[in-house]
Amino acid sequence: MHKLIRQILKTGILPRLPSRRRDAVLETGAPGPSLTDEIGRALAVRHVDTGSCNGCELEIQALGNAVYNLAALGVHLVASPRHADVLLVTGPVARAMADPLRTAYEAVPNPKRVVALGDCACGCGVYTANYATVGAVSPVIPVDLAIPGCPPSPEVIREAFQALMRPRLRGSGIRGLMRRFMARDG
Amino acid sequence: MTDHDPRSAPAWSRLPGPLPVNHAWVDARLWREIAARCHAEDGRLGSLWGSDERPTGSGFVVHAILVSQEGWHWISLKAGDTNPRFPTLSDLFPEAARQERALFDLLGIGSGAPDTRPWLRHEVWGPADFPLRRDRADAPPAARGADPYPFVPVRGEGVHEIAVGPIHAGTIEPGHFRFSVMGDEILRLEARLGYTHKGVAKRFEAMPLATGARLAGRVCGDSTAAYAGAYAMAVEAVSGCAPPPRALWLRALLFERERVANHLGDLGALCQDGGLAFGLTQFGLLKERWLETHRRLFGHRYLMDVIVPGGVACDLDATALGLLESEGTAVLETTRRLEDIVDDHAGLQERFLGAGRLDRAQARALGAVGLAARASGIACDLRALWPSPPYDALGTRVSTRTGGDVAARVGVRFDEIRESLRLIQAILAQLPPGPVCAPCDRAEGLLGLGAVEGWRGRILVAITRARTSGDHHVHIHDPSWQNWPLLERAAPGDLVPDFPLINKSFNLAYSGLDL
Ligand code: SF4
């Protein structure tokens, strides 16, 4: 036990990751209205692999490590789509996974968002539509946010989640911003 | 060899490349005889697949790679033009069964084996539609026939089934597990895979061999270096290309770093599943820093696109070598400390010991390869048995454990991290100077085989080319073909709640197998 505690003390507490400007990462697809406006602070995410090479999964797993600490952001991965706000889809859609994907999508309660993670989910990547592959995620179910990359780095995925959670600006530009801040102060 | 040796009849020809592979065309009688001989000599089936060579007049062709003490034998059989058939090898090598079913789904070549259930086809393309036939228009499949998969039932009072998947509860790849249970005890487990089948072989046919490297590195993301390495070896074999020594040493460095990354990740997950979240945090952090080094020095956290036909697309300067060396020393030290903690942790050991046991005889009978085989006492490791440069100069110490349980698979992972770190230091110290890539764009040979001991086990890539048309076929073989049946054998007798831990201790591939 003492060895374990020594190792914990030796590791220490890692610094919080700085959050950068979030829009920069969202090359394709515009985020819909912020989910957190509708459901509160935390996001429950259900991951569905529809044919990924497992590279994107490795980065989703990495998001849980002490450096990226996704949970600290208020995002957690859940086991059932019924508990989820967000469906996080990886891989091109293999034909045998199209129906399971639709079923999972329908099981997520409204309001919900779909995030396509990785080049394959966004646009089929190195694969191509053929007898066994339908293609990207978007023709199968509607996609709200696309995160390109092969695989996208954990920083980028983390920032995309932050964007999804960013409070919606009512109105546009500076006036909308001002209204928000005034509303908060008042 | 004596005059009666059936191997004296076929005309063996040695293929280019570092592996001792001999190839021969055989008829149906020799096909069986050579396989039976290999089986009698304690050899194994490396892989079994087929291709459509009708455009060049060879009809449908079935290939098998047999690996025995004597070396590697690649046999090819012409299975005919219409109603193609070949004699099954699944009675000799059980690991052939699913490969033969997949072969039928893709090409319609029948093996005559008793299990005729589809493996890859699911319900998404019709039963008489064979997508790898070259005359098939590459259109989406027309009709869906509904054919519920007949799992082998277990009957008896109190027996019920638990169906899991294809979407699993965790962040893992899709597949279906069918458990037959009595109370909490698993009586039988049958896996149904193929959900992530993406038509990779068809995709390869349409890609030039050089660009195929990108795809080869993306069939199984956690083994991208090993896959790209095996693919590059196969392309080099058909192109008469010898990569420069420095490239081969750098490749070995990448293979070993990939092995360490995966073992670290698995150890973290195994600690977590065993109830020690501390382990996940610690190993997760080690792995994360290891991956960041990959990004800095090789441009990709998982090493995608670093190995290319002809060599590697990276080089290391003295600073980088120093950094890798000191990182290796630090990781070794931390891993030792963590191993101590894991070994001393009674709760964890209680979960690991005896769980998912697979003894040596069972593992042998199923044709086990790689890490799982070594944890059941079978010392099979390409790096030691058929070392290609630089492993011939490095000398790999193969780790084996005899327990065959989760604890043994954990133990082998620790051993292999230490051994890989030793190899890495040796590579860094002896890295030869010179160029890192040679031109590799003139495919002339007809057959090429590449093999790399990935972290799961032996990955094979076989390329066949037609002399006249230049058409090629790329076959990829993941060790999970052999090892999924091990998991199905190891789980019965254990409790359902222990399954995630047992499953993780094997951590087999889905995408790499479904293709
Ligand atoms: S985007 Fe890249 S890493 Fe992700 S599934 Fe596709 S090939 Fe794999």
XYZ file of C-alpha atoms and ligand atoms in Angstrom:
709
model
C 0.000 0.000 0.000
C 2.800 2.415 0.871
C 4.271 1.896 -2.612
C 0.946 2.814 -4.160
C 0.633 5.982 -2.105
C 4.239 6.927 -2.848
C 3.524 6.583 -6.571
C 0.397 8.747 -6.284
C 2.347 11.453 -4.449
C 5.176 11.215 -6.954
C 2.730 11.711 -9.846
C 1.170 14.761 -8.187
C -1.747 16.714 -9.555
C -1.524 17.580 -13.210
C -2.240 21.130 -14.339
C -5.568 21.889 -15.979
C -5.395 22.089 -19.756
C -5.785 25.648 -20.988
C -8.858 26.028 -23.123
C -8.222 27.586 -26.465
C -10.480 29.310 -28.897
C -12.979 26.679 -29.824
C -14.328 27.559 -33.237
C -10.974 26.948 -34.888
C -11.360 23.191 -34.812
C -14.730 22.965 -36.411
C -13.867 22.817 -40.055
C -17.008 21.171 -41.275
C -20.534 21.242 -40.015
C -21.808 24.017 -37.838
C -22.665 23.214 -34.278
C -26.350 23.428 -33.598
C -27.611 25.445 -30.674
C -25.729 24.631 -27.523
C -27.057 21.577 -25.794
C -26.196 22.873 -22.381
C -28.737 25.638 -22.852
C -31.371 22.995 -23.085
C -30.209 20.374 -20.646
C -27.857 21.968 -18.144
C -24.156 21.692 -17.585
C -22.988 18.092 -18.079
C -23.066 16.041 -21.264
C -23.643 12.299 -21.415
C -22.041 10.793 -24.492
C -22.696 7.408 -26.043
C -20.012 6.245 -28.438
C -20.919 4.106 -31.441
C -18.270 2.549 -33.679
C -19.773 1.824 -37.087
C -16.633 0.442 -38.696
C -13.676 2.392 -37.361
C -10.128 1.049 -37.516
C -10.093 1.607 -33.728
C -7.701 4.583 -34.003
C -10.503 7.002 -33.160
C -11.466 4.810 -30.171
C -7.924 5.061 -28.858
C -8.233 8.833 -28.756
C -11.650 8.708 -27.084
C -10.066 6.486 -24.455
C -7.124 8.882 -24.167
C -9.570 11.701 -23.382
C -10.198 9.978 -20.076
C -6.546 10.034 -19.015
C -5.159 12.428 -16.442
C -3.913 14.892 -19.053
C -7.173 15.519 -20.919
C -9.482 14.605 -18.060
C -12.685 14.899 -20.035
C -14.804 14.271 -16.944
C -13.543 17.522 -15.423
C -15.154 19.305 -18.340
C -18.514 17.792 -17.482
C -18.519 15.204 -20.254
C -18.897 11.548 -19.458
C -19.283 8.450 -21.559
C -22.361 6.376 -20.811
C -23.184 2.758 -21.536
C -26.670 3.194 -22.950
C -27.945 5.527 -25.675
C -31.015 6.057 -23.495
C -28.818 7.838 -20.976
C -27.097 9.955 -23.607
C -27.402 13.498 -24.912
C -24.813 13.027 -27.613
C -24.107 10.178 -30.013
C -20.406 10.117 -30.846
C -19.922 8.122 -34.030
C -16.592 6.807 -35.346
C -15.668 5.057 -38.575
C -17.269 4.832 -41.982
C -20.671 3.200 -41.720
C -20.270 -0.459 -42.532
C -23.467 -1.837 -44.018
C -23.986 -4.251 -41.139
C -23.762 -1.305 -38.703
C -26.247 1.012 -40.420
C -29.286 -0.448 -38.669
C -27.648 -0.660 -35.240
C -26.625 3.006 -35.688
C -30.188 4.061 -36.525
C -31.497 2.088 -33.557
C -28.987 3.755 -31.229
C -29.890 7.184 -32.637
C -33.571 6.615 -32.059
C -32.899 5.467 -28.508
C -31.252 8.778 -27.565
C -33.876 11.069 -26.033
C -34.479 14.533 -27.472
C -32.874 17.031 -27.521
C -29.825 15.245 -28.894
C -26.776 15.886 -30.990
C -24.695 13.690 -33.251
C -20.946 14.151 -33.465
C -19.070 12.477 -36.329
C -15.536 11.847 -35.105
C -12.644 11.348 -37.523
C -12.153 11.530 -41.271
C -13.966 8.239 -41.787
C -17.128 9.311 -39.977
C -17.003 12.779 -41.600
C -16.387 11.712 -45.177
C -15.481 8.015 -45.401
C -11.723 8.693 -45.055
C -9.425 6.166 -46.668
C -12.366 3.857 -47.255
C -14.940 4.206 -49.979
C -18.604 3.448 -50.415
C -18.918 -0.058 -51.818
C -20.819 -3.304 -51.360
C -19.872 -3.352 -47.671
C -19.621 0.319 -46.736
C -22.443 2.855 -46.889
C -20.091 5.833 -46.540
C -19.923 8.720 -44.087
C -22.291 9.020 -41.128
C -24.327 11.970 -42.382
C -26.494 10.235 -44.969
C -27.483 7.635 -42.369
C -28.335 9.935 -39.463
C -28.134 13.754 -39.251
C -24.774 15.039 -38.040
C -24.524 18.230 -35.959
C -20.792 18.443 -35.534
C -17.981 16.956 -37.585
C -14.489 16.594 -36.138
C -11.966 15.826 -38.871
C -8.612 14.137 -38.280
C -7.217 10.644 -38.602
C -7.644 10.263 -35.744
C -8.451 13.749 -34.378
C -6.171 14.543 -31.463
C -7.641 14.480 -27.955
C -7.133 18.261 -27.692
C -9.275 18.800 -30.746
C -12.004 16.450 -29.521
C -11.938 18.116 -26.127
C -12.300 21.535 -27.684
C -15.149 20.328 -29.880
C -17.006 19.196 -26.790
C -16.403 22.560 -25.223
C -17.938 24.170 -28.301
C -20.936 21.914 -27.992
C -21.356 22.996 -24.391
C -20.784 26.705 -24.985
C -23.827 28.727 -23.957
C -25.786 29.890 -26.967
C -25.423 33.540 -27.778
C -28.860 35.006 -28.171
C -28.892 37.569 -30.926
C -25.690 38.017 -32.828
C -22.403 39.793 -32.514
C -21.570 42.145 -29.728
C -25.165 42.989 -28.876
C -25.990 39.401 -28.237
C -22.927 39.084 -26.085
C -23.797 42.186 -24.121
C -27.306 40.973 -23.587
C -25.949 37.747 -22.196
C -23.572 39.389 -19.808
C -26.200 41.855 -18.682
C -28.652 39.053 -18.115
C -26.059 37.231 -16.035
C -25.170 40.273 -13.964
C -28.733 41.277 -13.440
C 13.536 -35.496 -48.044
C 12.806 -39.031 -49.245
C 11.357 -39.965 -52.600
C 8.005 -40.583 -50.978
C 7.833 -37.126 -49.569
C 4.822 -35.458 -51.182
C 6.703 -32.187 -50.997
C 9.123 -33.526 -53.557
C 6.322 -33.568 -56.118
C 5.380 -29.890 -56.174
C 7.868 -27.469 -57.646
C 8.779 -25.237 -54.761
C 10.220 -21.864 -55.512
C 11.742 -19.609 -52.904
C 10.100 -16.181 -52.713
C 12.193 -13.042 -52.356
C 12.288 -11.311 -48.991
C 13.679 -11.987 -45.533
C 11.235 -14.801 -44.691
C 12.066 -18.387 -45.698
C 8.914 -18.813 -47.821
C 8.575 -21.459 -50.509
C 5.680 -21.372 -52.900
C 4.143 -24.085 -55.055
C 1.084 -24.682 -57.170
C -0.631 -27.830 -56.017
C -3.583 -30.008 -56.936
C -6.313 -31.005 -54.510
C -4.495 -34.165 -53.431
C -1.241 -32.349 -52.664
C -3.148 -29.531 -50.994
C -4.421 -32.003 -48.410
C -1.202 -34.004 -48.193
C 1.021 -31.013 -47.584
C -1.347 -29.618 -44.971
C -1.590 -33.013 -43.245
C 2.192 -33.325 -43.234
C 2.536 -29.862 -41.757
C -0.037 -30.759 -39.120
C 1.793 -33.985 -38.250
C 4.998 -31.996 -37.806
C 3.281 -29.724 -35.303
C 3.064 -26.916 -37.842
C 0.194 -24.473 -38.093
C -1.950 -22.777 -40.660
C -0.750 -19.193 -41.102
C -3.636 -18.021 -43.243
C -6.149 -19.196 -45.850
C -7.745 -17.030 -48.507
C -8.703 -16.847 -52.164
C -8.728 -14.641 -55.201
C -10.461 -14.451 -58.545
C -7.882 -15.016 -61.275
C -10.350 -15.833 -64.044
C -9.287 -12.819 -66.135
C -5.855 -14.418 -66.534
C -7.204 -17.905 -67.098
C -6.301 -19.396 -63.701
C -9.884 -19.491 -62.497
C -10.523 -19.093 -58.797
C -7.441 -19.672 -56.677
C -7.247 -20.676 -53.025
C -4.069 -20.000 -51.078
C -2.820 -21.313 -47.765
C 0.278 -20.480 -45.785
C 1.602 -23.243 -43.587
C 4.169 -22.547 -40.932
C 6.251 -25.357 -39.462
C 9.724 -25.970 -38.060
C 10.947 -26.394 -41.606
C 9.884 -22.931 -42.625
C 7.014 -21.373 -44.469
C 5.107 -23.033 -47.280
C 2.654 -21.112 -49.407
C 0.466 -23.403 -51.489
C -1.930 -22.281 -54.224
C -4.701 -24.400 -55.644
C -6.747 -23.759 -58.783
C -10.311 -24.259 -57.627
C -12.004 -24.086 -61.040
C -13.996 -21.527 -63.015
C -17.559 -22.492 -62.351
C -18.726 -23.943 -59.081
C -15.223 -23.599 -57.592
C -14.350 -25.931 -54.724
C -11.384 -26.989 -52.630
C -10.852 -29.543 -49.878
C -11.324 -28.078 -46.406
C -8.397 -27.831 -44.002
C -10.607 -27.194 -40.993
C -10.484 -30.809 -39.851
C -6.714 -30.441 -39.466
C -6.599 -26.823 -38.356
C -9.721 -25.565 -36.556
C -8.540 -21.998 -37.184
C -9.308 -22.596 -40.873
C -13.049 -22.902 -40.296
C -14.004 -19.234 -40.147
C -11.479 -18.290 -42.808
C -13.101 -20.808 -45.147
C -16.545 -19.402 -44.359
C -15.305 -15.877 -45.087
C -13.766 -17.120 -48.320
C -17.118 -18.526 -49.406
C -18.929 -15.285 -48.519
C -16.526 -13.213 -50.609
C -15.861 -15.468 -53.582
C -18.298 -18.373 -53.484
C -15.555 -21.002 -53.291
C -16.887 -23.934 -51.263
C -14.755 -26.000 -48.908
C -17.189 -28.791 -48.167
C -16.800 -28.175 -44.417
C -19.896 -28.934 -42.362
C -20.385 -25.402 -40.977
C -21.865 -23.434 -43.865
C -23.130 -20.444 -41.879
C -22.122 -17.099 -43.354
C -19.324 -15.312 -41.508
C -18.844 -11.921 -43.146
C -22.009 -11.648 -45.177
C -24.530 -10.944 -42.412
C -27.748 -9.975 -44.140
C -26.341 -7.095 -46.099
C -25.690 -8.771 -49.390
C -27.460 -11.670 -50.971
C -26.429 -15.309 -50.646
C -25.537 -15.686 -54.323
C -23.716 -12.368 -54.540
C -19.947 -12.761 -54.223
C -18.394 -9.312 -53.902
C -14.756 -10.205 -54.590
C -15.526 -11.736 -57.966
C -13.892 -9.396 -60.440
C -16.858 -9.402 -62.815
C -19.236 -8.199 -60.126
C -20.328 -4.624 -60.706
C -19.332 -2.573 -57.675
C -22.869 -1.492 -56.965
C -24.491 -1.511 -53.570
C -26.097 -4.855 -52.863
C -29.615 -5.057 -54.266
C -31.615 -7.038 -51.807
C -31.357 -7.866 -48.183
C -32.231 -11.399 -47.330
C -33.154 -11.824 -43.693
C -31.244 -14.764 -42.329
C -31.030 -14.796 -38.539
C -27.698 -16.239 -37.509
C -28.106 -19.694 -36.016
C -25.951 -19.675 -32.904
C -25.192 -23.105 -31.514
C -27.833 -23.579 -28.795
C -27.217 -25.000 -25.341
C -30.242 -26.769 -23.940
C -31.095 -27.825 -20.426
C -33.098 -26.725 -17.467
C -32.148 -23.289 -16.219
C -29.948 -22.455 -19.227
C -30.581 -19.112 -20.806
C -28.874 -16.909 -23.357
C -27.424 -13.432 -23.005
C -27.017 -11.544 -26.259
C -24.491 -8.686 -26.242
C -23.770 -6.361 -29.124
C -23.058 -5.451 -31.827
C -22.801 -2.143 -29.953
C -20.950 -2.804 -26.712
C -21.240 -0.825 -23.519
C -17.683 0.524 -23.597
C -15.590 2.428 -26.092
C -14.712 -0.628 -28.143
C -15.358 -2.032 -31.578
C -18.625 -3.714 -32.512
C -19.266 -7.440 -32.471
C -21.822 -9.799 -31.011
C -21.303 -12.211 -28.126
C -23.836 -14.905 -27.386
C -23.481 -16.378 -23.911
C -25.289 -19.475 -22.762
C -25.382 -19.237 -18.994
C -26.600 -21.081 -15.964
C -27.059 -18.542 -13.211
C -23.881 -16.486 -13.404
C -21.738 -19.198 -14.916
C -20.839 -19.106 -18.599
C -21.514 -22.468 -20.243
C -20.736 -21.436 -23.776
C -19.669 -18.332 -25.625
C -19.963 -17.825 -29.340
C -18.742 -14.689 -31.062
C -20.356 -13.354 -34.195
C -18.100 -10.842 -35.927
C -17.969 -9.241 -39.352
C -19.981 -6.142 -38.416
C -17.160 -3.818 -39.453
C -16.503 -5.534 -42.778
C -15.723 -2.648 -45.131
C -14.639 -4.437 -48.279
C -10.956 -3.720 -47.695
C -9.756 -6.371 -50.161
C -11.933 -4.860 -52.883
C -10.602 -1.420 -52.014
C -7.005 -2.646 -52.308
C -7.669 -4.011 -55.795
C -8.520 -0.499 -56.973
C -5.495 1.175 -55.337
C -1.937 1.202 -56.685
C 0.373 -0.778 -54.387
C 2.188 2.389 -53.283
C -0.939 4.201 -52.071
C -2.280 0.984 -50.547
C 0.162 1.597 -47.678
C -2.176 4.253 -46.291
C -5.030 1.777 -46.225
C -2.889 -1.030 -44.789
C -2.009 1.292 -41.918
C -5.695 1.888 -41.254
C -7.255 -1.522 -41.033
C -6.382 -1.774 -37.341
C -5.391 1.500 -35.710
C -3.655 0.052 -32.664
C -1.308 -1.983 -34.892
C -0.721 0.501 -37.674
C 3.078 0.182 -37.607
C 2.940 -3.613 -37.702
C 0.390 -3.634 -40.533
C 2.197 -1.005 -42.552
C 5.436 -2.915 -41.930
C 4.015 -6.245 -43.133
C 2.444 -4.529 -46.138
C 5.718 -2.794 -47.002
C 7.582 -6.128 -46.780
C 5.112 -7.719 -49.193
C 5.306 -4.824 -51.669
C 9.101 -4.875 -51.447
C 9.064 -8.618 -52.166
C 7.097 -8.157 -55.408
C 9.118 -5.078 -56.334
C 12.586 -6.565 -55.797
C 13.312 -3.710 -53.414
C 15.678 -3.965 -50.462
C 15.058 -1.201 -47.924
C 18.244 0.350 -46.523
C 19.489 -1.074 -43.189
C 18.721 2.129 -41.280
C 15.088 1.894 -42.411
C 14.803 -1.673 -41.124
C 16.229 -0.678 -37.751
C 13.887 2.291 -37.521
C 10.962 0.019 -38.378
C 11.916 -2.317 -35.543
C 12.052 0.699 -33.240
C 8.509 1.624 -34.316
C 7.226 -1.955 -33.894
C 8.614 -2.103 -30.366
C 7.284 1.332 -29.451
C 3.855 0.312 -30.732
C 4.010 -2.856 -28.623
C 4.914 -0.856 -25.493
C 2.115 1.678 -26.119
C -0.520 -1.042 -26.410
C 0.739 -3.088 -23.479
C 0.723 0.024 -21.288
C -2.831 0.826 -22.337
C -4.012 -2.740 -21.779
C -2.386 -2.975 -18.356
C -4.190 0.196 -17.328
C -7.520 -1.152 -18.559
C -6.919 -4.524 -16.890
C -6.197 -2.831 -13.557
C -9.371 -0.806 -13.960
C -11.478 -3.869 -14.759
C -9.852 -5.652 -11.834
C -10.904 -2.849 -9.507
C -7.740 -0.747 -9.194
C -8.492 2.601 -10.828
C -5.051 3.804 -9.755
C -3.594 1.516 -12.432
C -5.647 3.081 -15.208
C -4.489 6.549 -14.194
C -0.837 5.568 -13.944
C -0.545 3.452 -17.079
C -2.761 5.913 -18.937
C -0.349 8.696 -18.127
C 2.678 6.649 -19.183
C 0.989 5.781 -22.468
C -0.097 9.366 -23.080
C 3.457 10.674 -22.738
C 4.744 7.859 -24.920
C 2.228 8.841 -27.629
C 3.168 12.497 -27.378
C 6.757 11.492 -28.096
C 5.470 9.759 -31.227
C 3.729 12.927 -32.293
C 6.823 15.040 -31.744
C 9.340 12.729 -33.388
C 7.313 10.807 -35.949
C 4.456 13.204 -36.638
C 1.637 10.884 -35.540
C 0.561 9.650 -32.122
C -0.093 6.135 -33.397
C 2.640 6.122 -36.070
C 0.315 6.067 -39.078
C 1.987 6.553 -42.460
C 5.504 6.422 -40.988
C 6.369 3.057 -42.547
C 6.165 3.091 -46.336
C 7.134 0.583 -49.042
C 10.886 1.017 -49.517
C 11.660 2.243 -46.023
C 10.366 4.780 -43.548
C 9.181 8.370 -43.819
C 11.058 9.592 -40.750
C 14.566 9.937 -39.454
C 16.047 10.659 -36.075
C 18.874 13.034 -35.188
C 21.145 12.784 -32.178
C 18.811 14.857 -29.987
C 15.880 12.606 -30.818
C 17.922 9.492 -30.079
C 18.917 10.924 -26.700
C 15.319 11.778 -25.913
C 14.101 8.294 -26.795
C 16.822 6.732 -24.711
C 16.097 8.711 -21.582
C 12.359 8.185 -22.040
C 12.959 4.430 -22.264
C 14.926 4.451 -19.027
C 12.242 6.439 -17.219
C 9.385 4.249 -18.457
C 11.271 1.114 -17.446
C 11.713 2.437 -13.946
C 8.071 3.460 -13.538
C 6.779 0.217 -15.036
C 8.892 -1.767 -12.579
C 7.391 0.189 -9.715
C 3.878 -0.341 -11.039
C 4.494 -4.043 -11.583
C 5.494 -4.320 -7.947
C 2.266 -2.652 -6.904
C 0.156 -4.876 -9.181
C 1.914 -8.012 -7.928
C 1.393 -7.037 -4.294
C -2.233 -6.051 -4.699
C -4.244 -8.908 -3.243
C -7.578 -7.714 -4.637
C -6.244 -7.478 -8.155
C -4.431 -10.805 -8.021
C -7.583 -12.417 -6.720
C -9.355 -11.275 -9.888
C -6.476 -12.148 -12.245
C -5.447 -15.583 -11.002
C -7.314 -18.443 -12.593
C -9.648 -16.222 -14.628
C -10.134 -17.224 -18.258
C -7.714 -20.114 -18.090
C -6.558 -21.757 -21.284
C -3.981 -24.512 -20.885
C -1.196 -25.290 -23.288
C -2.933 -28.284 -24.899
C -6.088 -26.261 -25.594
C -4.092 -23.354 -26.967
C -2.091 -25.690 -29.223
C -5.186 -27.442 -30.511
C -6.771 -24.137 -31.484
C -3.654 -22.840 -33.226
C -3.015 -19.997 -30.768
C -0.535 -17.330 -31.784
C 1.072 -14.275 -30.274
C 0.712 -12.932 -26.782
C -2.174 -15.246 -25.846
C -0.208 -18.315 -26.963
C 2.854 -17.222 -24.991
C 0.723 -16.807 -21.861
C -0.302 -20.459 -22.317
C 3.290 -21.636 -22.564
C 3.769 -21.646 -26.344
C 6.949 -19.815 -27.288
C 5.903 -18.595 -30.712
C 7.314 -15.241 -31.705
C 8.413 -14.328 -35.210
C 11.145 -12.112 -33.843
C 12.860 -15.136 -32.304
C 11.823 -18.021 -34.587
C 12.255 -16.407 -37.998
C 14.029 -13.160 -37.250
C 14.306 -10.767 -40.138
C 16.831 -7.923 -39.865
C 17.489 -6.338 -37.442
C 15.924 -8.895 -35.080
C 18.528 -11.456 -36.186
C 21.219 -9.189 -34.788
C 19.250 -8.098 -31.726
C 18.133 -11.476 -30.378
C 14.695 -11.407 -28.761
C 14.010 -13.135 -25.460
C 10.540 -14.657 -25.759
C 8.438 -14.397 -22.636
C 6.226 -17.347 -21.828
C 4.042 -18.044 -18.816
C 2.327 -21.310 -18.104
C -0.763 -20.151 -16.220
C -2.861 -19.436 -19.322
C -5.053 -17.136 -17.217
C -5.545 -13.375 -17.002
C -2.594 -13.193 -14.590
C -0.366 -14.883 -17.183
C -1.465 -12.516 -19.931
C -0.761 -9.605 -17.603
C 2.633 -11.118 -16.769
C 3.581 -11.564 -20.424
C 2.682 -7.927 -21.065
C 5.002 -6.773 -18.281
C 7.794 -9.041 -19.561
C 7.322 -7.785 -23.087
C 7.413 -4.150 -22.077
C 10.776 -4.796 -20.418
C 12.060 -6.735 -23.425
C 10.830 -4.130 -25.915
C 12.485 -1.398 -23.878
C 15.717 -3.407 -23.943
C 15.423 -3.825 -27.722
C 14.700 -0.130 -28.125
C 17.858 0.801 -26.225
C 19.872 -1.661 -28.330
C 18.417 -0.233 -31.546
C 19.176 3.332 -30.474
C 22.752 2.367 -29.644
C 23.421 0.480 -32.883
C 21.279 2.350 -35.430
C 23.246 2.172 -38.680
C 23.778 5.369 -40.663
C 22.584 5.920 -44.224
C 19.426 6.608 -46.176
C 16.000 5.645 -44.821
C 14.176 4.842 -48.033
C 14.810 3.138 -51.364
C 12.710 3.444 -54.521
C 9.991 0.812 -54.531
C 7.636 1.483 -57.415
C 8.257 -1.267 -59.964
C 6.212 -4.313 -59.140
C 7.505 -7.224 -61.208
C 7.177 -10.291 -59.026
C 3.948 -12.226 -58.771
C 3.919 -13.216 -55.116
C 5.045 -11.403 -52.011
C 4.614 -12.143 -48.328
C 5.228 -9.850 -45.386
C 5.026 -10.818 -41.720
C 5.481 -8.822 -38.556
C 5.081 -9.871 -34.943
C 2.571 -7.239 -33.894
C 1.679 -6.768 -30.250
C -1.220 -9.244 -30.542
C 0.699 -11.722 -32.645
C 1.713 -12.524 -36.180
C 0.334 -10.197 -38.846
C 0.593 -11.409 -42.433
C 0.159 -9.534 -45.681
C 0.203 -11.508 -48.935
C 0.189 -9.915 -52.374
C -0.590 -11.814 -55.545
C -0.179 -10.186 -58.955
C -1.308 -11.275 -62.396
C 1.540 -11.246 -64.897
C -0.492 -10.088 -67.868
C -2.950 -7.562 -66.478
C -0.909 -6.319 -63.534
C -4.009 -6.721 -61.359
C -3.191 -7.413 -57.763
C -4.882 -8.854 -54.738
C -3.860 -7.975 -51.201
C -4.697 -10.374 -48.408
C -4.401 -9.276 -44.811
C -4.379 -11.665 -41.886
C -4.780 -10.631 -38.278
C -3.744 -13.000 -35.461
C -7.248 -12.569 -34.036
C -8.467 -15.123 -36.615
C -6.625 -17.726 -34.567
C -7.235 -16.152 -31.179
C -10.966 -15.345 -31.054
C -11.717 -19.059 -30.612
C -9.305 -19.043 -27.633
C -11.471 -16.483 -25.877
C -14.544 -18.572 -26.633
C -12.790 -21.527 -25.030
C -11.371 -19.596 -22.067
C -14.599 -17.956 -20.886
C -16.793 -21.022 -20.122
C -16.612 -21.969 -16.457
C -16.052 -18.369 -15.426
C -18.698 -15.944 -14.260
C -20.406 -13.452 -16.554
C -19.135 -10.480 -14.490
C -15.556 -11.685 -15.073
C -15.983 -11.679 -18.824
C -14.957 -8.051 -19.437
C -11.683 -8.722 -17.634
C -11.036 -11.956 -19.544
C -11.954 -10.302 -22.820
C -9.620 -7.393 -22.117
C -6.769 -9.760 -21.302
C -6.968 -11.006 -24.905
C -7.978 -7.645 -26.414
C -8.566 -9.012 -29.896
C -9.139 -7.072 -33.080
C -12.467 -6.559 -34.812
C -11.721 -4.244 -37.719
C -8.417 -5.982 -38.485
C -10.296 -9.244 -38.808
C -13.553 -8.080 -40.393
C -11.730 -5.971 -43.011
S -10.465 8.489 -39.107
Fe -8.501 7.422 -39.167
S -8.246 6.710 -37.071
Fe -10.403 7.202 -37.289
S -11.393 5.307 -37.914
Fe -10.843 6.395 -39.783
S -8.860 5.567 -40.352
Fe -9.176 5.040 -38.214
